[in-house]
PDB file of C-alpha atoms and ligand atoms in Angstrom:
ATOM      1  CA  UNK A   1    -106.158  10.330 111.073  1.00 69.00           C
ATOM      2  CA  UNK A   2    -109.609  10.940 109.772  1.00 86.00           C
ATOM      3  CA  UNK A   3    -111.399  14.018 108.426  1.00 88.00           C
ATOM      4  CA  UNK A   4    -115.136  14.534 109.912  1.00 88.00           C
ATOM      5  CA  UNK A   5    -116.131  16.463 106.345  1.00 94.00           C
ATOM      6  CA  UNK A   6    -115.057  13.463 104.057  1.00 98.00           C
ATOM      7  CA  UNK A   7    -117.597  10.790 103.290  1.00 98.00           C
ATOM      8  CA  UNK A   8    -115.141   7.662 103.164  1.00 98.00           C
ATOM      9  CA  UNK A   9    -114.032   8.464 106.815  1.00 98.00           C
ATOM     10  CA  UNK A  10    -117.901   8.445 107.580  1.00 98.00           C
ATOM     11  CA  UNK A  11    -118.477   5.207 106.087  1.00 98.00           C
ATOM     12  CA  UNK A  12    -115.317   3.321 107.283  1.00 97.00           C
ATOM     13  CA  UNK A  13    -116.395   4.577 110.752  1.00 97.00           C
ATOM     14  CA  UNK A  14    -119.858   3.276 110.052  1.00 96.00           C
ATOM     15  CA  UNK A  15    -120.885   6.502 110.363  1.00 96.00           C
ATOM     16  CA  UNK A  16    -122.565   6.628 106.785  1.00 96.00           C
ATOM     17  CA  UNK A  17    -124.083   2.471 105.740  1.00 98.00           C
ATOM     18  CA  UNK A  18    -122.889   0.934 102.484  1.00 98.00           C
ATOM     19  CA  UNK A  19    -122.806  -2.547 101.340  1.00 98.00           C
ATOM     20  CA  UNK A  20    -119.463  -3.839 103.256  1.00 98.00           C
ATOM     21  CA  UNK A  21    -118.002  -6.992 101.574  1.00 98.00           C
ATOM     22  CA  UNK A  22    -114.554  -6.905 104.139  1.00 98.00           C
ATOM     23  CA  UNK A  23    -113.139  -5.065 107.152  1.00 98.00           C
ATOM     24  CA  UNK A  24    -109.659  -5.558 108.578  1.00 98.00           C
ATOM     25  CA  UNK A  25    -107.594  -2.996 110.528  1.00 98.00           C
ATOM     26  CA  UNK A  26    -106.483  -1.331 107.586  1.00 98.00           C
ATOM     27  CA  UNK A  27    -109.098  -1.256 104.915  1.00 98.00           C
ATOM     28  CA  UNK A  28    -113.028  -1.915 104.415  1.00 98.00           C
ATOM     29  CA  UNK A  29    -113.919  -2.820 101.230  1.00 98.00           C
ATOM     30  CA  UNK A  30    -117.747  -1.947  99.771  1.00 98.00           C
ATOM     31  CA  UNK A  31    -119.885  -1.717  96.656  1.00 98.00           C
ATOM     32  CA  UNK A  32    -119.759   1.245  94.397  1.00 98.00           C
ATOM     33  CA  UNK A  33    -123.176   3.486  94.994  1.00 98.00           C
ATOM     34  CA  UNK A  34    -123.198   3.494  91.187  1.00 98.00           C
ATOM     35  CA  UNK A  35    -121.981   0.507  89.820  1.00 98.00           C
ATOM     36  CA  UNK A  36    -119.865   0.453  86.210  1.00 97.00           C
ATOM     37  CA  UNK A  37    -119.665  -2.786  85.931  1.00 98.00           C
ATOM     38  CA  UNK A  38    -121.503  -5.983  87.266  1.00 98.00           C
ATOM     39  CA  UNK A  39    -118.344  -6.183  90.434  1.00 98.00           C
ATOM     40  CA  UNK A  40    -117.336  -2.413  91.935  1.00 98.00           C
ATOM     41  CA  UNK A  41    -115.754  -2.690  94.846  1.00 99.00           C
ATOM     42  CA  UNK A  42    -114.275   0.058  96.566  1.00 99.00           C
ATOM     43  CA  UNK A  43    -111.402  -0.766  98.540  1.00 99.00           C
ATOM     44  CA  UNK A  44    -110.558   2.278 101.151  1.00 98.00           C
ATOM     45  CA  UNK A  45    -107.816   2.577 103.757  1.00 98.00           C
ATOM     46  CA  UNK A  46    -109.211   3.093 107.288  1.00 98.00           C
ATOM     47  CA  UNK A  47    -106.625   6.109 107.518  1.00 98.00           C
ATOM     48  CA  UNK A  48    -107.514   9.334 105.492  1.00 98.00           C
ATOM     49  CA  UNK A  49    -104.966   9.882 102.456  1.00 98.00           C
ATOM     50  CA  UNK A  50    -106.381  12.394  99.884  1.00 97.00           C
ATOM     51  CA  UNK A  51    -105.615  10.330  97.338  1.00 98.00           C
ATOM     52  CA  UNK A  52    -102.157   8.529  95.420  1.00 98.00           C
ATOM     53  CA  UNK A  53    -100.683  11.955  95.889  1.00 98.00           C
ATOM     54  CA  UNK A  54    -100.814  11.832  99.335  1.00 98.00           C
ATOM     55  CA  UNK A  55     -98.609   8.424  99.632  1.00 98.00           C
ATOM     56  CA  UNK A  56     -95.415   8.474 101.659  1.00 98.00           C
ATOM     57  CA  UNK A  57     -93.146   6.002 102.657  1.00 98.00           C
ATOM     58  CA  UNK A  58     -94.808   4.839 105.326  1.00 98.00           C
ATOM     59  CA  UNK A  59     -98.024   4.043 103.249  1.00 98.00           C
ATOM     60  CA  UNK A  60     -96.412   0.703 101.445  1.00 98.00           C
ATOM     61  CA  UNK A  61     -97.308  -1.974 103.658  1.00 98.00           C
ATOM     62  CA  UNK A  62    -101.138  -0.509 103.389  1.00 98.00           C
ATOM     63  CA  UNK A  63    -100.898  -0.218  99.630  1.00 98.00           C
ATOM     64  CA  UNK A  64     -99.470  -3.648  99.045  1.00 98.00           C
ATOM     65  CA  UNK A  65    -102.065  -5.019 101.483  1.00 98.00           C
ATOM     66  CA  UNK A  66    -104.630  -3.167  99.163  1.00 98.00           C
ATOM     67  CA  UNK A  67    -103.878  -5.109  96.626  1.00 98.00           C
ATOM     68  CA  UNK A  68    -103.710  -8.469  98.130  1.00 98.00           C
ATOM     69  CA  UNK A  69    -107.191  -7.383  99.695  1.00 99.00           C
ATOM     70  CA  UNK A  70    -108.185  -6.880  95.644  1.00 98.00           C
ATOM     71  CA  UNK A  71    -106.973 -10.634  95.144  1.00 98.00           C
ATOM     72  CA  UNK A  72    -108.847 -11.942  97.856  1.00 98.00           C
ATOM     73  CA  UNK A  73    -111.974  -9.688  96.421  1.00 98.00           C
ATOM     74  CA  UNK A  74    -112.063 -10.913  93.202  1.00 99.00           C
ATOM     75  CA  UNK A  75    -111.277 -14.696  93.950  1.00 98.00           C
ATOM     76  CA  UNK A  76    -114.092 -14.356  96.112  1.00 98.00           C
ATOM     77  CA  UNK A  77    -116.949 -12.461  94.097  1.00 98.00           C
ATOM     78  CA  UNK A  78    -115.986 -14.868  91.165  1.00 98.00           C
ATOM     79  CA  UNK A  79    -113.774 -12.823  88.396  1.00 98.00           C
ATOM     80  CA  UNK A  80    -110.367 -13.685  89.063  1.00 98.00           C
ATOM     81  CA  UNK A  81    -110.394 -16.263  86.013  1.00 98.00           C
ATOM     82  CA  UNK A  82    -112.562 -13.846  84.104  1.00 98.00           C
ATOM     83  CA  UNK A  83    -110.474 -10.863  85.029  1.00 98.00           C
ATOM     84  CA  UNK A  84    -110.729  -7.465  86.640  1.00 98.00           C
ATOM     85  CA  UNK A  85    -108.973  -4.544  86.843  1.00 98.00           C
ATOM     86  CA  UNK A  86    -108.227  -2.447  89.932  1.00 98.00           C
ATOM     87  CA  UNK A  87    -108.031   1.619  89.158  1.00 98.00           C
ATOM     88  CA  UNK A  88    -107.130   4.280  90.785  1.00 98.00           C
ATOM     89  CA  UNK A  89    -108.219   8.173  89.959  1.00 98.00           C
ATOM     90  CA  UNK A  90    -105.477  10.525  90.781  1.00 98.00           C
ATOM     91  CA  UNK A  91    -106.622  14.104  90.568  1.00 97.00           C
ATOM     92  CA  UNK A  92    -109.335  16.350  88.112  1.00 96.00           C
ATOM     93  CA  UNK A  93    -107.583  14.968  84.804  1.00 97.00           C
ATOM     94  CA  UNK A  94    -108.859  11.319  86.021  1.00 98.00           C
ATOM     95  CA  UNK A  95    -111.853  11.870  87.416  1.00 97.00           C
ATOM     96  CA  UNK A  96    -111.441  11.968  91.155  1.00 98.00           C
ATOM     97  CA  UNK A  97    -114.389  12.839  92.762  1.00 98.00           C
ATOM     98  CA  UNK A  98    -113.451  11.835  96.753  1.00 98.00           C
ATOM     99  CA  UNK A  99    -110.355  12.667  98.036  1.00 98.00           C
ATOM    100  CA  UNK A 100    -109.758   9.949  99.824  1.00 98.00           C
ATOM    101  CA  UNK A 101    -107.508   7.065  98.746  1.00 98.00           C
ATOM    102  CA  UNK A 102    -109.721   4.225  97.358  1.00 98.00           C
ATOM    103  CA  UNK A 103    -109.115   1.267  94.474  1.00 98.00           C
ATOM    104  CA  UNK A 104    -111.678   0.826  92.201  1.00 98.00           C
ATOM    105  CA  UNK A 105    -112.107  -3.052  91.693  1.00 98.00           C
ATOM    106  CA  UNK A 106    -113.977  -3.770  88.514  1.00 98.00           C
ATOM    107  CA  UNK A 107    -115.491  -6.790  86.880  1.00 98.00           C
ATOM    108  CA  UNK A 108    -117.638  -9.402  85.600  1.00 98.00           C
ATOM    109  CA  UNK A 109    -117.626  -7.897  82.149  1.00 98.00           C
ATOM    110  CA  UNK A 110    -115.207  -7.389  79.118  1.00 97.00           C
ATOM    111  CA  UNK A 111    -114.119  -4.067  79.673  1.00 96.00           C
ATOM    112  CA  UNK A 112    -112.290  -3.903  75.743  1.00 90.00           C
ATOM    113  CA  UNK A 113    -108.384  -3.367  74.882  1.00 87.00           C
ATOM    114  CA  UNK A 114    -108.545   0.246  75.375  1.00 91.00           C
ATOM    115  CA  UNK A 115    -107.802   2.064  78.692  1.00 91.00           C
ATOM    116  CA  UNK A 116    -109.550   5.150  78.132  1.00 91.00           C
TER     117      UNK A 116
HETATM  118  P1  5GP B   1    -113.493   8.517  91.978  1.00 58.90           P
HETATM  119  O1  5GP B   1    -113.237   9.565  93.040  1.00 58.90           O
HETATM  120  O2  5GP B   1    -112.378   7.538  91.848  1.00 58.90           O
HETATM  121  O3  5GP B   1    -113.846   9.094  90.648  1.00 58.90           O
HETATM  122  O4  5GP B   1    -114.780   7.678  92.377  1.00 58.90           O
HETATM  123  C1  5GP B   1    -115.503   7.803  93.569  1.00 58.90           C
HETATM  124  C2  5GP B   1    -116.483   6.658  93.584  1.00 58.90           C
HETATM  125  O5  5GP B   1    -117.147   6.672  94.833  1.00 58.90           O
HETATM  126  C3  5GP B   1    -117.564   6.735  92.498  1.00 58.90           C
HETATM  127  O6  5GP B   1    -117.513   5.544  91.718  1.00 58.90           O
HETATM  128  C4  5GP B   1    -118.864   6.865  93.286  1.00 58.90           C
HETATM  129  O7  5GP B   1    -119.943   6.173  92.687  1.00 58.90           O
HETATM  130  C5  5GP B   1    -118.491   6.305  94.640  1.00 58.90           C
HETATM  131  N1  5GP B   1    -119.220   6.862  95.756  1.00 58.90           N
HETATM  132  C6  5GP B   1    -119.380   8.186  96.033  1.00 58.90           C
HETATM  133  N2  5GP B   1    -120.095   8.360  97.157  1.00 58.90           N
HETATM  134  C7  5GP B   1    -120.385   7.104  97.610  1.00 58.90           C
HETATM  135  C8  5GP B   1    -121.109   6.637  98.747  1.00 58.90           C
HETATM  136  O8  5GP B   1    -121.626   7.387  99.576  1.00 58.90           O
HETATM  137  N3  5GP B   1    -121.215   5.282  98.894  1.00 58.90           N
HETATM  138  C9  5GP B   1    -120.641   4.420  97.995  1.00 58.90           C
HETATM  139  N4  5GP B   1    -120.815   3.106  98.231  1.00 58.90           N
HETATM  140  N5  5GP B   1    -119.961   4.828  96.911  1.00 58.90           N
HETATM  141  C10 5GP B   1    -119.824   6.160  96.718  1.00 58.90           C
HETATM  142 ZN1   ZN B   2    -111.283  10.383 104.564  1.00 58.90          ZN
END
């Protein structure tokens, strides 16, 4: 269920610090080591998925709890009337650089209209 060599099983194990903002069974949620925007949260299943690709079936419940785990997130570090965005990088095209599962939550800035 977890992968000694990858770095998000180290820190959700508390094996590696970062600056946790929530735990639960599923997910721990912590700041990006190189912030984009003024809020960027990482929000990282407990379990080791390589990424959107590696979703099945039984992953649902933990990726709609991901989401609601976003909500709670960004009512609570202040954007939700402001706005955010939660991403996800799927593969080289998009940028993924860890390849394990994780939301990007971002905020506390105007990002602009475009996506890319
Ligand atoms: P992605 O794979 O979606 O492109 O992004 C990985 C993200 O993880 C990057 O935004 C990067 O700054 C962040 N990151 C990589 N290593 C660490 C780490 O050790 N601690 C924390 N807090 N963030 C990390
Ligand atoms: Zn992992």
């Amino acid at each position: 269920m977890s992968d000694p060599n990858c770095i998000f099983c180290k820190i959700a194990a508390k094996q590696i610090p970062s600056a946790l903002l929530h735990e639960d069974n599923l997910v721990v949620a912590f700041k990006d080591i190189a912030p984009q925007v003024p809020v960027h949260v990482l929000i990282v299943p407990k379990v080791h998925v390589s990424g959107l690709d590696g979703l099945g079936e039984e992953h649902k419940d933990l990726v709609g709890h991901i989401a609601l785990v976003g909500q709670k997130l960004a009512r609570d570090l202040g954007v939700a009337e402001s706005g955010y965005r939660m991403v996800v990088h799927c593969g080289p095209d998009a940028g993924q650089t860890v390849f394990h599962l994780h939301f990007h939550l971002l905020g506390g800035a105007p990002m602009g209209g475009k996506m890319v």
